[in-house]
Amino acid sequence: MLKQYLQFKLSQKLSPQQIQLMKLIQLPTQAFEQRLKQELEENPALDTGKEDKENEYEDMDNSQDEYDDNEKIEAEDINVDDYLSDDEIPDYRTSVNNYSADDDEKSIPYASGTSFTQHLKTQLNTYRLNDEERDIAEFLVGSVDESGYIRRELSDIMDDLAFTQNVYTTEEKIEHVLKIVHQLDPAGVGARDLQECLSIQLKRKEQSPDVALALNIINNAFERFTKKHYKKLMSKFDISEEQLKDAIHEIERLNPKPGGSYSGNTRMIEHVIPDFAIKIVNGELELTLNGRNAPELHVSREYNNMLKGYKESKEKSKSQKDAVMFIKQKLDAAKWFIEAIKQRQQTLFVTMSSIMHYQKEYFLTGDERNLRPMILKDIADEIEMDVSTVSRVANSKYVDTPYGTKLIKEFFSESMTNDQGEEVSTREIKKILETVIEEENKKKPLTDEALAKILKEKGYPIARRTVAKYREQLDISVARLRKEL
């Protein structure tokens, strides 16, 4: 039996232009500049800088060209003046106070120098190695990650050497060459785990009773050391608390990530460029938008002249018609891009302005305890925009404040009720928790249960498991691992 069903489905689809606009809003200043550069390269109808507009369009009017009906083409639908009128300085540049005077910061700073791998390979030239050993050594060096470790099993390295380098060897031979790699700088490079990394560095240090004890602890009681079982360590090695303290001091001076200390690491270090700046002027907050987000764009003079020539031409050839269709396409794209940038700046400024006023007490004082509970919907409702739009601004943008450069999303937090029945920000509670832990007796660190009791006394009745969650979010270890001698 054949049955028919009628189903209604309500869906909303974004146009390609809306999707592109959302992507533009999400871009931070530095990425936006790259996107702008790409658009200028791809669209010859788009130009930058100021031009003399005087008398440029005096011969242009809104009248239609007089063509025979059989000559009319889609290109004639172009209202040239609509395009040319946009060749003015965009009005979103007229509000001077909305932009900061840092337009000259055009360069993007990156770390420079040779790669970490090349730095290690160059050192291998100082060792006498036969062809097989050099092949193995270079392969091992190429397997070092950016932290300075080789995190692969020797059996896997042996297989890769056979398959990719046509080098057939043994794990014993690889182990022998690995010891040579361990002699390279920085000390600890090529280690397979933290224990080996620290051991290599201690062996390279000038030997003393403290260093010898530290090496003994790392090699023979590493687990007890990581768990801070100090009494067991003193009993095992028959040492005093002072001796243990000196040995641990030697260990704490080591570098757990030797690869990270090399400035020429292959990973490029990108500097943060604030998208906004907030200043306190005469006791009031003043918001500025990074001027690099507001380029001067207009339709190129060359394309204007091409359109003018087309209007004035009496005979319309096929090639001219094709050309004007191409011009129309590029002009449409240029007009849309200029308008999209305008909308982007308006969206960024309105959103950040709302956040600034919502968190006025914090921006005036810099005290995180003054941060109000704030979620994306609070700002979205205030500026009458979608939550996803606010999220795009908050997740990828930075603001320069009198208290440092901050990621905007850090100002958002959930709320909870204190013992007075008032809503307070979870950020406020985390700050108090952080302060309590900083001031604790490190010989007897506070447990999560003790921390929950202290917070309750301060007027924040939260459960022990909530304290543990906040502590983990703050990247603070449990009490046992915070213990110091």
XYZ file of C-alpha atoms in Angstrom:
485
model
C 0.000 0.000 0.000
C 1.427 3.364 -1.034
C 1.293 6.098 1.572
C 2.039 9.739 1.047
C 3.254 12.086 3.737
C 3.446 15.846 3.687
C 6.288 17.207 5.775
C 7.014 20.860 6.470
C 10.540 21.878 7.419
C 11.512 25.385 8.438
C 15.155 26.175 7.782
C 17.273 29.278 7.523
C 20.174 29.404 5.123
C 22.874 32.021 5.179
C 23.884 33.599 1.910
C 27.525 33.281 0.797
C 27.940 36.994 1.582
C 26.628 36.534 5.136
C 29.005 33.615 5.683
C 31.917 35.695 4.423
C 30.930 38.547 6.735
C 30.856 36.193 9.720
C 34.345 35.008 8.797
C 35.570 38.597 8.571
C 34.141 39.403 12.013
C 35.933 36.416 13.505
C 39.356 37.473 12.186
C 41.683 39.262 14.635
C 43.641 42.289 13.386
C 46.650 40.409 12.080
C 44.631 37.814 10.166
C 42.323 40.553 8.856
C 45.296 42.332 7.308
C 46.224 39.143 5.474
C 42.634 38.743 4.255
C 42.620 42.352 3.055
C 45.880 41.821 1.188
C 44.435 38.726 -0.487
C 41.292 40.606 -1.581
C 43.347 43.468 -3.037
C 45.435 40.992 -5.016
C 42.415 39.121 -6.356
C 40.172 42.097 -7.186
C 41.747 44.783 -9.404
C 38.634 46.955 -8.966
C 39.541 47.466 -5.306
C 42.158 50.066 -4.439
C 43.654 51.619 -1.326
C 44.696 55.124 -0.308
C 43.243 58.566 -0.919
C 42.650 59.963 -4.390
C 41.697 63.388 -5.712
C 37.966 63.078 -6.350
C 37.481 66.634 -7.663
C 35.769 66.797 -11.069
C 36.326 63.061 -11.506
C 32.718 62.219 -12.153
C 31.325 65.547 -13.357
C 30.412 64.039 -16.741
C 28.618 61.081 -15.164
C 24.847 61.120 -14.637
C 22.055 58.689 -13.918
C 20.723 58.728 -17.488
C 20.553 55.465 -19.373
C 22.557 54.935 -22.539
C 20.523 55.249 -25.686
C 20.822 51.914 -27.423
C 18.566 50.080 -29.814
C 16.471 47.393 -28.217
C 18.431 44.656 -29.952
C 21.680 46.025 -28.485
C 20.519 45.994 -24.873
C 22.475 43.575 -22.709
C 22.581 42.779 -19.020
C 25.582 45.038 -18.638
C 23.317 48.039 -19.214
C 21.664 47.355 -15.884
C 24.720 48.825 -14.219
C 24.039 52.187 -12.649
C 27.584 53.459 -12.954
C 27.006 56.245 -10.452
C 26.056 53.691 -7.806
C 29.540 52.269 -8.041
C 31.378 55.550 -8.469
C 29.663 57.219 -5.519
C 31.293 54.628 -3.282
C 34.669 55.918 -4.355
C 34.680 58.255 -1.400
C 36.340 57.953 1.959
C 34.047 55.475 3.801
C 31.999 57.148 6.519
C 33.157 54.676 9.125
C 36.537 56.455 9.110
C 35.075 59.788 10.120
C 34.781 58.908 13.817
C 38.368 59.616 14.791
C 37.953 58.553 18.416
C 37.071 55.031 17.364
C 40.582 54.230 16.144
C 43.994 54.185 17.709
C 46.979 55.894 16.147
C 49.033 52.777 15.496
C 48.682 52.538 11.729
C 52.449 52.402 11.334
C 52.703 48.998 13.007
C 52.578 47.090 9.764
C 55.233 44.427 10.331
C 54.390 41.100 11.917
C 57.174 40.068 14.332
C 58.287 36.471 14.222
C 61.188 34.580 15.711
C 64.017 34.290 13.247
C 67.080 32.096 12.798
C 67.879 28.566 11.728
C 65.537 25.725 12.609
C 66.018 23.693 15.762
C 66.672 20.571 13.669
C 69.338 22.328 11.594
C 70.956 23.626 14.786
C 71.322 20.039 16.026
C 72.534 18.685 12.668
C 75.253 21.332 12.532
C 76.581 20.082 15.877
C 76.824 16.545 14.520
C 79.606 17.753 12.201
C 81.908 18.013 15.229
C 81.681 14.245 15.860
C 83.495 11.466 14.027
C 80.754 9.240 12.685
C 80.770 6.621 9.961
C 78.119 6.772 7.228
C 75.698 4.475 9.039
C 76.044 6.337 12.336
C 75.556 9.707 10.609
C 72.403 8.486 8.859
C 71.029 7.231 12.185
C 72.053 10.402 14.038
C 70.424 12.695 11.469
C 67.253 10.595 11.561
C 67.171 10.774 15.374
C 67.707 14.525 15.283
C 64.845 14.785 12.778
C 62.637 12.893 15.236
C 63.177 15.420 18.048
C 59.947 17.322 18.785
C 59.719 21.017 19.627
C 60.064 20.302 23.350
C 63.361 18.516 22.698
C 62.187 14.918 23.181
C 62.249 11.771 21.038
C 58.951 10.167 21.965
C 59.095 7.125 19.665
C 60.149 3.584 20.477
C 63.564 2.525 19.161
C 61.929 -0.436 17.384
C 59.723 1.975 15.412
C 62.731 4.122 14.546
C 64.602 1.015 13.388
C 61.709 0.082 11.067
C 61.467 3.608 9.670
C 65.193 3.695 8.977
C 64.846 0.496 6.941
C 61.744 1.568 5.012
C 62.486 5.237 4.396
C 66.289 5.522 4.509
C 67.284 2.026 3.369
C 69.395 1.750 6.528
C 69.258 -1.692 8.134
C 70.506 -1.587 11.700
C 69.762 -2.786 15.233
C 68.196 -1.231 18.330
C 71.584 -1.551 20.072
C 73.254 0.517 17.354
C 70.511 3.145 17.546
C 70.898 3.257 21.354
C 74.653 3.838 20.896
C 74.083 6.738 18.472
C 71.335 8.156 20.710
C 73.919 8.590 23.477
C 75.887 10.789 21.061
C 72.747 12.852 20.373
C 72.396 13.267 24.145
C 75.730 15.132 24.099
C 74.314 17.889 21.879
C 73.159 21.277 23.116
C 70.865 22.244 24.713
C 71.479 19.712 27.494
C 68.721 17.116 27.731
C 67.836 17.124 24.038
C 66.902 13.742 22.568
C 65.636 12.344 25.878
C 62.785 9.858 25.693
C 61.046 10.998 28.882
C 61.336 13.574 31.650
C 63.366 11.297 33.900
C 66.021 10.756 31.224
C 65.987 14.467 30.333
C 66.732 15.530 33.926
C 69.334 12.785 34.348
C 71.215 13.906 31.209
C 71.311 17.495 32.435
C 72.546 16.530 35.914
C 75.353 14.431 34.428
C 76.471 17.466 32.411
C 76.626 19.725 35.496
C 79.725 20.275 37.596
C 79.600 17.484 40.132
C 79.028 18.289 43.797
C 77.383 16.453 46.728
C 74.065 18.201 45.963
C 74.196 17.318 42.250
C 75.211 13.711 43.030
C 72.266 13.347 45.422
C 69.906 14.922 42.897
C 71.090 12.468 40.223
C 70.618 9.563 42.628
C 67.072 10.697 43.380
C 66.154 11.068 39.695
C 67.682 7.718 38.692
C 66.520 5.625 41.637
C 63.501 7.317 43.247
C 61.884 9.340 40.486
C 58.296 8.328 41.308
C 58.694 9.244 44.981
C 60.198 12.577 43.921
C 57.312 13.412 41.526
C 54.783 12.553 44.250
C 56.717 14.637 46.786
C 57.079 11.800 49.285
C 59.853 13.695 51.059
C 59.915 11.635 54.238
C 60.355 8.433 52.215
C 63.188 10.052 50.249
C 64.979 11.133 53.448
C 64.610 7.616 54.843
C 65.741 5.869 51.630
C 68.893 7.952 51.184
C 69.497 8.550 54.919
C 69.723 12.314 54.499
C 68.521 15.373 56.400
C 65.730 17.685 55.300
C 68.316 20.383 54.492
C 70.280 18.003 52.234
C 67.091 16.996 50.433
C 66.134 20.637 50.024
C 69.494 21.458 48.400
C 69.227 18.482 46.019
C 65.683 19.453 44.989
C 66.923 22.996 44.393
C 69.417 21.589 41.874
C 66.618 19.679 40.117
C 64.340 22.733 40.005
C 67.042 24.660 38.117
C 66.930 22.153 35.226
C 64.964 22.670 32.019
C 62.141 20.125 31.525
C 61.701 21.269 27.899
C 65.182 21.791 26.423
C 63.794 22.378 22.924
C 61.747 25.347 24.096
C 64.880 27.261 25.118
C 66.142 27.494 21.548
C 65.084 30.813 19.982
C 65.349 29.453 16.445
C 62.741 26.767 17.061
C 60.831 25.814 13.903
C 57.626 26.932 15.588
C 57.086 30.610 14.796
C 56.252 32.770 17.785
C 53.455 35.144 16.892
C 53.061 38.308 18.912
C 49.589 39.331 20.009
C 48.270 42.529 18.427
C 45.418 44.037 20.489
C 42.247 44.676 18.476
C 41.001 47.271 20.973
C 42.437 49.590 23.598
C 40.732 50.813 26.763
C 42.070 53.843 28.597
C 40.887 55.750 31.647
C 40.541 59.437 30.802
C 39.377 61.788 33.580
C 37.864 58.877 35.446
C 35.908 57.634 32.432
C 36.564 54.666 30.145
C 37.561 55.375 26.560
C 37.466 52.642 23.919
C 39.445 52.752 20.680
C 39.570 50.267 17.836
C 42.951 49.397 16.349
C 43.283 51.654 13.297
C 44.718 48.796 11.240
C 41.187 47.428 11.061
C 39.989 50.457 9.099
C 41.753 50.600 5.733
C 40.915 53.267 3.151
C 39.325 51.429 0.243
C 37.678 52.662 -2.942
C 36.998 51.579 -6.493
C 40.109 52.002 -8.653
C 40.314 55.017 -10.989
C 41.179 52.731 -13.891
C 37.914 50.833 -13.557
C 35.999 54.095 -13.306
C 37.528 55.256 -16.568
C 36.678 51.932 -18.224
C 33.029 52.347 -17.258
C 33.038 55.951 -18.411
C 34.469 54.889 -21.756
C 31.791 52.235 -22.140
C 29.014 54.772 -21.496
C 30.435 57.227 -24.004
C 31.086 54.636 -26.703
C 28.569 54.762 -29.565
C 29.179 51.263 -30.847
C 29.148 48.356 -28.452
C 31.275 45.474 -29.649
C 31.059 41.944 -28.317
C 34.427 42.301 -26.590
C 33.272 45.530 -24.932
C 30.136 43.823 -23.686
C 32.210 40.949 -22.247
C 34.574 43.424 -20.639
C 31.803 45.418 -18.968
C 30.312 42.205 -17.580
C 33.713 41.423 -16.027
C 33.862 44.962 -14.643
C 30.364 44.585 -13.174
C 31.398 41.394 -11.401
C 34.526 42.966 -9.909
C 32.701 46.157 -8.932
C 29.988 44.155 -7.163
C 32.685 42.299 -5.228
C 34.506 45.549 -4.397
C 31.312 47.262 -3.217
C 30.390 44.287 -1.054
C 33.867 44.056 0.496
C 33.920 47.762 1.391
C 30.466 47.453 2.967
C 31.469 44.239 4.775
C 34.478 45.967 6.329
C 32.211 48.780 7.458
C 29.842 46.275 9.086
C 32.782 44.429 10.645
C 34.089 47.569 12.345
C 30.643 48.552 13.567
C 30.043 45.064 14.970
C 33.415 44.930 16.720
C 33.099 48.382 18.248
C 29.486 47.981 19.394
C 30.200 44.567 20.940
C 33.348 45.639 22.786
C 31.706 48.871 23.928
C 28.873 46.867 25.470
C 31.331 44.531 27.221
C 33.333 47.504 28.521
C 30.280 49.183 30.046
C 28.969 45.886 31.436
C 32.305 45.349 33.234
C 32.906 49.034 34.020
C 33.949 48.424 37.644
C 36.612 45.939 36.577
C 38.094 48.171 33.866
C 38.251 51.094 36.294
C 40.001 49.111 39.035
C 41.650 46.066 37.442
C 40.408 43.943 40.348
C 39.059 40.630 39.023
C 36.787 40.434 42.045
C 34.817 43.261 40.427
C 34.037 41.171 37.332
C 30.269 40.762 37.031
C 28.771 37.437 35.948
C 28.397 37.771 32.186
C 27.463 35.296 29.476
C 27.336 35.749 25.714
C 23.555 36.146 25.778
C 23.809 39.164 28.095
C 25.768 41.108 25.494
C 23.835 39.695 22.530
C 20.535 40.875 24.043
C 21.929 44.324 24.806
C 23.251 44.990 21.285
C 20.454 43.003 19.611
C 22.760 40.645 17.764
C 23.072 36.881 17.576
C 24.979 35.027 20.315
C 27.224 33.459 17.656
C 28.295 36.946 16.516
C 29.301 37.944 20.052
C 31.150 34.642 20.368
C 33.138 35.366 17.202
C 34.269 38.690 18.627
C 35.034 37.370 22.122
C 36.905 34.197 21.202
C 39.556 35.657 18.926
C 40.093 39.289 19.926
C 42.373 40.964 22.460
C 42.013 44.275 24.261
C 44.837 46.400 25.640
C 43.886 47.605 29.130
C 45.764 49.534 31.844
C 46.284 46.121 33.448
C 47.745 44.292 30.452
C 46.527 42.761 27.207
C 43.555 40.451 27.797
C 41.650 37.922 25.703
C 38.087 39.230 25.601
C 36.478 35.866 26.342
C 38.193 35.929 29.757
C 35.696 38.564 30.873
C 32.818 36.097 30.513
C 31.895 33.859 33.431
C 28.962 32.031 34.960
C 27.332 33.156 38.173
C 26.596 31.662 41.576
C 24.817 32.945 44.677
C 26.747 33.905 47.822
C 25.456 33.662 51.363
C 23.911 37.142 51.002
C 21.751 35.925 48.126
C 23.712 38.031 45.616
C 24.879 36.777 42.237
C 28.670 36.769 41.975
C 31.013 35.803 39.150
C 32.790 32.458 39.259
C 35.873 34.435 38.219
C 35.630 36.302 41.520
C 35.564 33.022 43.423
C 38.512 31.650 41.442
C 40.535 34.781 42.211
C 39.837 34.410 45.937
C 40.692 30.700 45.732
C 43.962 31.542 43.985
C 44.816 34.118 46.664
C 44.105 31.679 49.498
C 46.372 29.039 47.935
C 49.154 31.594 47.377
C 49.061 32.554 51.049
C 48.866 28.998 52.439
C 51.645 27.341 54.435
C 53.519 25.404 51.747
C 54.765 22.898 54.313
C 51.119 22.032 55.028
C 49.101 22.898 51.867
C 45.345 23.166 52.191
C 43.221 20.264 50.960
C 40.189 20.882 48.753
C 37.955 20.249 51.755
C 39.853 22.860 53.807
C 39.661 25.325 50.907
C 35.895 24.807 50.639
C 35.577 25.550 54.372
C 37.604 28.798 54.033
C 35.540 29.930 51.045
C 32.350 29.221 52.982
C 33.631 31.401 55.839
C 34.254 34.166 53.279
C 30.639 33.933 52.146
C 30.929 31.546 49.187
C 29.218 28.242 50.044
C 30.549 25.879 47.369
C 31.108 22.123 47.493
C 34.508 20.436 47.717
C 34.133 18.990 44.203
C 33.461 22.498 42.874
C 36.647 23.714 44.561
C 38.523 20.861 42.864
C 37.044 21.859 39.488
C 38.009 25.520 39.908
C 41.490 24.540 41.109
C 42.032 22.381 38.032
C 40.779 25.184 35.768
C 43.379 27.445 37.403
C 46.013 24.759 36.678
C 46.851 24.397 40.383
C 48.023 21.024 41.678
C 46.457 19.062 44.530
C 47.683 19.809 48.066
C 50.218 16.942 48.111
C 52.004 18.244 45.018
C 52.072 21.828 46.327
C 54.061 20.745 49.362
C 57.494 22.325 49.825
C 60.289 21.716 52.302
